[in-house]
Amino acid sequence: MKIAFLETIYQLNPWLSNPQAPLLDFTHYLPRVQTTQLLAQEWDTLWTVLVGPRQAGKTTLGKFLCAKLIEEKRFNTLLYLNCDFPEIRQEISSPRIIPAIIQHLKLASPILFLDEVQRLENPGLLMKAIADLKLPVKLLASGSSQLEIKSKVQEHLTGRHLESIILPMSFKETAKANPLDLIIFGCYPQIVQTQKKAILLKQLYSDYITRDIVEFLKIGKPDILEKLVGLIAHSSGQLVNYNQLATDCGISVITVQNYLSILEKTYTLQAIKPFVGNKRTEITSNPIYYFIDNGFRNQALKNFAVLEQRTDNGLLIQSFIFQEIYKLQTQHFKDFNINFWRTKSGAEVDFILHKNNRDILPIEVKYRSIKEPKVTRGFRSFLQAYQPKEGIFITKDFIGDAIIENCHVHFIPLSQISDMLTIIQQLF
């Protein structure tokens, strides 16, 4: 091993030379929902792989998991290797280097944490080989790009890993921050905790475009992709029109679809498809795209005006509700689908959650004041067509319950969205 490599290890792992050095300063740590599940003992012999966008908290959560495992005396210390460092990437191309490092540093029952693992040339093969060595080591890795993680890691780790998607923080995790702030500036951990939200968001967004997209994924036309992000920001929550996007960007439909796929796999957008039952009148084709974080959407629009001063406030609320549903699904490892419903005659429901023909939950978002428990025509049409047992109607300030078309409809104001999440967890 090269001296420079060992020096980098000691810089990244100060606790190896000073047992009193902490793994991380957890003074301002905001607990993540996945923690309990990820600390289950059955994962001790598998790779724990944390994936998600940059700055969503993967490294912090990974080190917190390590600290808890050491505190519970399941493992003794941490060997943290950040693959962003070129000297780390150069030295760990072979799995044999791992037991050599452990032996050289005299580590007993350590945790190996490979951070930003997608930066390695063949991370999947390396991780598989390390797992097959059957070392008395807990294996943990993180990666920022789903596109690279899937192509480089997942195919090699079948039966050898547990994957957890780490997204920007959910409402429950933000220590009850003002939901109106979250709707405008988003939920990335450092954004939630700073007073300089707009400044940091601009930097985060710029780093994503220039580093993840241009540098790592070798996108040839970053200006076109950035324009596409802006167009999607304007039309988020609406049926996508690939032909119009292609015309506006001056590129082919295939290129538009490829760029949108990249935006999904780098955790910027998420597409939801139409719910298709047995009705010939339903729309079954194009998806709707939502931003995974409203802060990114507003940065793309360069608009951080407060909610009541915006013409798109209903769309922002709708996007925020989608994000909370999606985070609940990923954080709790839930197995349900998120779709929307529209008919050719114009009836629509924002979100349909379902597992099968019995477990169906329609959710409609209407950020306006109402005085009585009354639903939209589209929502009523869905209740008549599919007869779900429960439904949710998100309002601005009205709370209540009503039986409509033999369905128990919960009217929930935005300020109490935790009630919505509780209902979803109980049903699914």
Coordinates of C-alpha atoms in Angstrom, one line a residue:
M1 CA 0.0 0.0 0.0
K2 CA 1.2 3.5 -0.9
I3 CA 1.9 5.9 1.9
A4 CA -0.4 8.5 0.3
F5 CA -3.2 6.0 0.4
L6 CA -2.7 5.3 4.1
E7 CA -2.4 9.0 4.9
T8 CA -5.8 9.5 3.2
I9 CA -7.3 6.7 5.3
Y10 CA -6.1 8.3 8.5
Q11 CA -7.5 11.7 7.3
L12 CA -10.9 10.2 6.6
N13 CA -10.8 8.0 9.8
P14 CA -9.4 10.2 12.6
W15 CA -10.9 7.7 15.2
L16 CA -8.4 5.1 14.0
S17 CA -5.5 7.1 15.5
N18 CA -7.6 8.8 18.2
P19 CA -10.3 6.5 19.7
Q20 CA -11.9 9.6 21.3
A21 CA -12.6 11.2 17.9
P22 CA -16.3 11.0 17.0
L23 CA -17.5 9.4 13.7
L24 CA -19.6 12.5 13.2
D25 CA -21.0 15.5 15.1
F26 CA -24.6 14.4 15.7
T27 CA -25.5 17.6 17.6
H28 CA -27.9 18.7 14.8
Y29 CA -28.7 15.3 13.4
L30 CA -32.3 14.8 12.3
P31 CA -33.3 11.1 12.7
R32 CA -34.3 9.3 9.5
V33 CA -37.4 7.0 9.3
Q34 CA -35.4 4.1 7.8
T35 CA -33.0 3.8 10.8
T36 CA -34.8 1.1 12.7
Q37 CA -35.3 -1.1 9.7
L38 CA -31.7 -0.7 8.5
L39 CA -30.3 -1.6 12.0
A40 CA -32.1 -5.0 12.0
Q41 CA -29.6 -7.7 12.8
E42 CA -30.5 -9.8 9.7
W43 CA -28.7 -7.3 7.5
D44 CA -25.4 -7.6 9.4
T45 CA -24.1 -10.1 6.9
L46 CA -25.3 -8.3 3.8
W47 CA -24.3 -5.1 2.0
T48 CA -26.5 -2.2 3.1
V49 CA -26.6 0.1 0.0
L50 CA -27.9 3.7 0.5
V51 CA -28.9 5.3 -2.8
G52 CA -30.4 8.7 -3.6
P53 CA -29.6 12.3 -4.7
R54 CA -26.5 14.1 -3.5
Q55 CA -26.8 16.0 -0.3
A56 CA -29.9 14.0 0.8
G57 CA -28.1 12.7 3.8
K58 CA -26.7 9.3 2.8
T59 CA -23.2 9.8 4.3
T60 CA -24.7 11.2 7.5
L61 CA -27.2 8.4 7.8
G62 CA -24.5 5.8 7.0
K63 CA -22.2 7.1 9.7
F64 CA -25.1 7.3 12.2
L65 CA -25.9 3.6 11.4
C66 CA -22.2 2.8 12.0
A67 CA -22.2 4.7 15.3
K68 CA -25.3 2.7 16.5
L69 CA -23.8 -0.6 15.5
I70 CA -20.6 0.2 17.4
E71 CA -22.6 1.5 20.4
E72 CA -24.6 -1.8 20.4
K73 CA -21.2 -3.7 20.3
R74 CA -22.2 -5.6 17.2
F75 CA -19.0 -4.2 15.5
N76 CA -15.9 -2.4 16.9
T77 CA -14.9 0.4 14.6
L78 CA -15.4 2.0 11.2
L79 CA -13.2 2.0 8.1
Y80 CA -14.6 4.8 6.0
L81 CA -13.4 5.0 2.3
N82 CA -14.7 7.9 0.2
C83 CA -14.4 7.0 -3.4
D84 CA -14.5 10.6 -4.5
F85 CA -10.8 10.6 -3.5
P86 CA -8.6 9.5 -6.5
E87 CA -6.1 7.8 -4.2
I88 CA -8.9 5.7 -2.8
R89 CA -10.2 4.7 -6.2
Q90 CA -6.7 3.7 -7.4
E91 CA -5.9 1.4 -4.5
I92 CA -9.2 -0.5 -4.0
S93 CA -9.6 -2.0 -7.5
S94 CA -9.0 -5.5 -6.0
P95 CA -11.1 -7.0 -3.2
R96 CA -7.9 -8.3 -1.6
I97 CA -6.9 -4.8 -0.6
I98 CA -9.7 -4.8 2.0
P99 CA -8.4 -7.7 4.2
A100 CA -4.9 -6.2 3.7
I101 CA -6.0 -2.8 5.1
I102 CA -7.8 -4.5 8.0
Q103 CA -4.8 -6.5 8.8
H104 CA -2.4 -3.6 8.4
L105 CA -4.5 -1.4 10.7
K106 CA -5.2 -4.2 13.1
L107 CA -8.9 -3.7 12.9
A108 CA -11.1 -6.3 14.7
S109 CA -14.7 -6.7 13.6
P110 CA -14.9 -3.4 11.7
I111 CA -17.6 -1.8 9.5
L112 CA -16.5 -1.1 5.9
F113 CA -18.3 2.0 4.5
L114 CA -17.6 2.7 0.8
D115 CA -19.0 6.2 0.1
E116 CA -19.9 7.3 -3.5
V117 CA -19.3 3.8 -4.7
Q118 CA -20.4 4.6 -8.2
R119 CA -17.1 6.5 -8.7
L120 CA -15.3 3.1 -8.9
E121 CA -14.7 1.5 -12.2
N122 CA -16.3 -1.8 -11.4
P123 CA -18.0 -1.3 -8.0
G124 CA -20.5 -4.2 -8.4
L125 CA -17.9 -6.8 -9.1
L126 CA -15.7 -5.4 -6.3
M127 CA -18.6 -5.5 -3.8
K128 CA -19.6 -9.0 -4.9
A129 CA -16.0 -10.2 -4.4
I130 CA -15.8 -8.6 -1.0
A131 CA -19.0 -10.2 0.1
D132 CA -17.8 -13.6 -1.2
L133 CA -14.7 -13.3 1.0
K134 CA -17.0 -13.8 4.0
L135 CA -15.0 -11.4 6.2
P136 CA -16.2 -10.7 9.7
V137 CA -17.1 -7.2 8.5
K138 CA -20.3 -5.2 8.2
L139 CA -20.5 -3.9 4.6
L140 CA -22.1 -0.6 3.8
A141 CA -22.1 1.6 0.6
S142 CA -23.7 4.7 -0.8
G143 CA -24.2 5.9 -4.3
S144 CA -25.8 9.0 -5.9
S145 CA -27.0 8.0 -9.3
Q146 CA -29.6 5.2 -9.8
L147 CA -28.5 5.0 -13.4
E148 CA -24.9 4.1 -12.4
I149 CA -25.8 2.1 -9.4
K150 CA -28.1 -0.1 -11.4
S151 CA -25.7 -0.7 -14.2
K152 CA -22.6 -1.1 -12.0
V153 CA -23.8 -2.6 -8.7
Q154 CA -27.2 -4.1 -8.4
E155 CA -26.8 -6.8 -11.1
H156 CA -23.9 -8.3 -9.2
L157 CA -25.3 -8.2 -5.7
T158 CA -28.4 -10.3 -6.0
G159 CA -29.1 -11.9 -2.6
R160 CA -26.1 -10.0 -1.1
H161 CA -27.6 -6.6 -0.3
L162 CA -30.4 -4.5 1.1
E163 CA -31.0 -1.3 -0.8
S164 CA -32.6 1.8 0.7
I165 CA -33.5 5.0 -1.2
I166 CA -32.5 8.1 0.8
L167 CA -34.5 11.1 -0.4
P168 CA -34.8 14.7 0.9
M169 CA -36.4 14.7 4.3
S170 CA -40.0 14.0 4.8
F171 CA -42.3 16.2 6.9
K172 CA -42.1 13.9 9.8
E173 CA -38.3 14.0 9.8
T174 CA -37.9 17.8 9.7
A175 CA -38.7 18.3 13.4
K176 CA -42.1 19.7 12.5
A177 CA -40.7 22.6 10.3
N178 CA -43.2 25.0 8.9
P179 CA -44.8 23.1 5.9
L180 CA -45.1 26.3 4.0
D181 CA -41.3 26.7 4.1
L182 CA -40.8 23.1 3.0
I183 CA -43.2 23.7 0.0
I184 CA -41.2 26.6 -1.2
F185 CA -37.6 25.7 -0.4
G186 CA -37.8 21.9 -0.3
C187 CA -36.5 19.3 2.2
Y188 CA -32.8 18.7 1.6
P189 CA -31.3 18.5 5.1
Q190 CA -29.0 21.4 4.8
I191 CA -31.7 23.6 3.3
V192 CA -34.1 22.7 6.2
Q193 CA -31.5 23.7 8.8
T194 CA -30.2 26.9 7.3
Q195 CA -31.4 30.5 7.2
K196 CA -29.7 31.0 3.8
K197 CA -32.1 28.7 1.9
A198 CA -32.1 30.4 -1.5
I199 CA -28.3 30.8 -1.7
L200 CA -27.7 27.1 -0.8
L201 CA -30.4 25.9 -3.1
K202 CA -28.8 27.7 -6.1
Q203 CA -25.5 26.1 -5.3
L204 CA -27.0 22.6 -4.8
Y205 CA -28.9 22.9 -8.1
S206 CA -25.8 24.1 -10.0
D207 CA -23.7 21.3 -8.6
Y208 CA -26.3 18.8 -9.7
I209 CA -26.4 20.1 -13.3
T210 CA -22.6 20.6 -13.7
R211 CA -21.3 17.6 -11.7
D212 CA -23.9 14.8 -11.8
I213 CA -25.2 15.5 -15.3
V214 CA -22.4 17.0 -17.3
E215 CA -19.3 15.4 -15.6
F216 CA -20.5 12.0 -14.5
L217 CA -23.1 11.2 -17.2
K218 CA -21.4 12.9 -20.1
I219 CA -24.4 14.8 -21.3
G220 CA -23.4 16.6 -24.5
K221 CA -25.9 19.4 -24.3
P222 CA -26.3 20.5 -20.7
D223 CA -27.9 23.8 -21.7
I224 CA -30.7 21.9 -23.5
L225 CA -31.2 19.6 -20.5
E226 CA -31.4 22.6 -18.2
K227 CA -34.0 24.1 -20.5
L228 CA -35.9 20.9 -20.4
V229 CA -35.9 21.0 -16.5
G230 CA -37.3 24.5 -16.7
L231 CA -40.1 23.4 -19.1
I232 CA -41.0 20.4 -16.8
A233 CA -41.0 22.8 -13.8
H234 CA -43.6 24.9 -15.6
S235 CA -45.8 21.9 -16.6
S236 CA -45.2 19.7 -13.5
G237 CA -48.3 17.9 -12.5
Q238 CA -49.7 17.9 -16.1
L239 CA -49.7 15.2 -18.8
V240 CA -46.3 15.3 -20.5
N241 CA -46.3 16.2 -24.2
Y242 CA -43.1 14.7 -25.6
N243 CA -43.6 16.3 -29.1
Q244 CA -44.1 19.8 -27.6
L245 CA -41.1 19.4 -25.4
A246 CA -39.0 18.3 -28.4
T247 CA -40.1 21.3 -30.4
D248 CA -39.4 23.7 -27.6
C249 CA -36.0 22.3 -26.9
G250 CA -35.0 21.8 -30.6
I251 CA -34.2 18.1 -30.1
S252 CA -35.8 14.8 -31.0
V253 CA -38.5 13.1 -29.0
I254 CA -36.1 10.2 -28.3
T255 CA -33.6 12.6 -26.8
V256 CA -36.3 14.2 -24.7
Q257 CA -37.3 10.8 -23.3
N258 CA -33.7 9.9 -22.7
Y259 CA -33.1 13.1 -20.8
L260 CA -36.2 12.7 -18.7
S261 CA -35.1 9.1 -17.9
I262 CA -31.7 10.5 -16.7
L263 CA -33.5 13.1 -14.6
E264 CA -35.5 10.3 -13.0
K265 CA -32.5 8.1 -12.4
T266 CA -30.6 11.0 -10.7
Y267 CA -33.6 11.6 -8.4
T268 CA -34.8 14.9 -9.8
L269 CA -38.1 13.8 -11.2
Q270 CA -40.5 10.9 -10.8
A271 CA -43.0 9.9 -13.4
I272 CA -46.3 8.5 -12.4
K273 CA -48.5 6.6 -14.9
P274 CA -52.3 6.6 -15.3
F275 CA -54.4 4.2 -13.2
V276 CA -56.0 1.8 -15.6
G277 CA -59.0 -0.2 -14.5
N278 CA -61.5 -1.8 -16.8
K279 CA -63.1 1.4 -18.2
R280 CA -62.6 2.1 -21.9
T281 CA -63.1 5.8 -21.2
E282 CA -59.8 6.1 -19.2
I283 CA -56.6 7.8 -20.4
T284 CA -53.9 5.1 -20.6
S285 CA -50.9 6.7 -22.3
N286 CA -48.5 9.5 -21.2
P287 CA -47.3 9.9 -17.6
I288 CA -47.1 13.0 -15.3
Y289 CA -43.8 14.1 -14.0
Y290 CA -43.3 15.5 -10.5
F291 CA -40.2 16.9 -8.9
I292 CA -38.9 14.9 -6.0
D293 CA -38.1 18.2 -4.2
N294 CA -40.0 21.5 -4.6
G295 CA -36.9 23.5 -3.9
F296 CA -35.3 22.2 -7.1
R297 CA -38.5 23.0 -9.0
N298 CA -38.6 26.6 -7.7
Q299 CA -34.9 27.0 -8.4
A300 CA -35.5 25.9 -12.0
L301 CA -38.2 28.5 -12.1
K302 CA -36.1 31.1 -10.1
N303 CA -39.2 31.8 -8.1
F304 CA -39.2 31.6 -4.3
A305 CA -42.3 33.9 -3.7
V306 CA -44.5 32.9 -0.8
L307 CA -47.4 30.6 -1.4
E308 CA -50.2 33.1 -1.3
Q309 CA -48.5 35.3 -3.9
R310 CA -48.2 32.6 -6.5
T311 CA -50.4 31.5 -9.4
D312 CA -49.1 28.0 -9.1
N313 CA -49.8 27.4 -5.4
G314 CA -52.2 24.6 -6.1
L315 CA -49.6 22.8 -8.1
L316 CA -46.9 23.3 -5.4
I317 CA -49.2 21.8 -2.8
Q318 CA -50.0 18.9 -5.1
S319 CA -46.3 18.3 -5.7
F320 CA -45.6 18.4 -2.0
I321 CA -48.4 15.8 -1.3
F322 CA -46.9 13.5 -4.0
Q323 CA -43.4 13.9 -2.5
E324 CA -44.7 12.9 1.0
I325 CA -46.5 9.9 -0.4
Y326 CA -43.4 8.8 -2.4
K327 CA -41.1 9.3 0.7
L328 CA -43.4 7.2 2.8
Q329 CA -43.4 4.5 0.2
T330 CA -39.6 4.4 0.1
Q331 CA -38.8 5.0 3.7
H332 CA -41.2 2.2 5.0
F333 CA -40.4 -0.2 2.1
K334 CA -44.1 -0.2 1.2
D335 CA -45.4 -2.2 -1.8
F336 CA -48.1 0.0 -3.4
N337 CA -48.4 1.8 -6.7
I338 CA -48.8 5.6 -7.1
N339 CA -50.9 6.6 -10.2
F340 CA -53.2 9.3 -11.3
W341 CA -56.7 8.8 -12.9
R342 CA -58.2 10.7 -15.8
T343 CA -61.0 10.0 -18.3
K344 CA -61.5 11.2 -21.8
S345 CA -64.4 13.3 -20.6
G346 CA -62.2 15.2 -18.2
A347 CA -62.9 13.5 -14.8
E348 CA -59.7 13.2 -12.8
V349 CA -58.2 12.3 -9.4
D350 CA -54.7 13.4 -8.5
F351 CA -53.4 10.2 -6.9
I352 CA -54.6 6.6 -6.8
L353 CA -52.7 4.4 -4.4
H354 CA -53.3 0.7 -4.8
K355 CA -51.9 -2.8 -4.3
N356 CA -54.8 -4.8 -5.7
N357 CA -58.4 -4.6 -6.6
R358 CA -59.4 -4.3 -2.9
D359 CA -56.8 -1.9 -1.5
I360 CA -57.4 1.3 -3.4
L361 CA -57.1 4.8 -2.0
P362 CA -57.9 7.9 -4.1
I363 CA -56.4 11.2 -3.0
E364 CA -57.4 14.6 -4.3
V365 CA -55.6 17.9 -3.5
K366 CA -57.6 21.1 -3.5
Y367 CA -55.8 24.0 -1.8
R368 CA -58.9 26.2 -1.2
S369 CA -61.3 27.0 1.6
I370 CA -64.5 25.0 1.7
K371 CA -67.3 25.1 4.2
E372 CA -68.7 21.7 3.9
P373 CA -67.5 18.1 3.0
K374 CA -68.0 18.3 -0.7
V375 CA -65.9 16.5 -3.4
T376 CA -65.2 17.3 -7.0
R377 CA -67.1 15.6 -9.9
G378 CA -64.0 13.6 -10.9
F379 CA -63.5 12.3 -7.3
R380 CA -67.1 11.3 -7.1
S381 CA -66.9 9.6 -10.5
F382 CA -63.9 7.5 -9.3
L383 CA -65.8 6.5 -6.1
Q384 CA -68.8 5.4 -8.3
A385 CA -66.6 3.4 -10.7
Y386 CA -64.3 1.6 -8.2
Q387 CA -66.1 1.8 -4.8
P388 CA -63.0 2.2 -2.5
K389 CA -63.7 2.0 1.2
E390 CA -61.7 5.1 2.0
G391 CA -60.6 8.3 0.3
I392 CA -58.7 11.5 1.2
F393 CA -59.4 15.1 0.2
I394 CA -56.6 17.6 1.0
T395 CA -58.0 21.1 1.7
K396 CA -56.6 24.5 2.8
D397 CA -58.3 24.6 6.2
F398 CA -61.3 22.3 6.4
I399 CA -61.2 19.2 8.5
G400 CA -63.9 16.5 8.8
D401 CA -65.3 13.2 7.6
A402 CA -68.1 12.2 5.3
I403 CA -69.6 9.1 3.7
I404 CA -69.9 9.8 0.0
E405 CA -70.9 7.1 -2.5
N406 CA -70.5 4.5 0.4
C407 CA -66.8 5.7 0.8
H408 CA -65.4 7.1 4.0
V409 CA -63.8 10.4 2.8
H410 CA -61.3 12.1 5.1
F411 CA -61.1 15.9 4.6
I412 CA -57.6 16.8 5.8
P413 CA -56.1 20.4 5.9
L414 CA -52.5 20.8 4.7
S415 CA -51.3 21.6 8.2
Q416 CA -52.3 18.1 9.3
I417 CA -50.8 16.0 6.5
S418 CA -49.4 13.6 9.1
D419 CA -53.0 12.3 9.4
M420 CA -52.9 11.5 5.6
L421 CA -49.7 9.5 6.1
T422 CA -51.2 7.6 9.0
I423 CA -54.2 6.5 6.9
I424 CA -51.9 5.4 4.1
Q425 CA -49.7 3.3 6.5
Q426 CA -52.8 1.7 8.1
L427 CA -54.2 0.8 4.7
F428 CA -51.0 -0.5 3.1

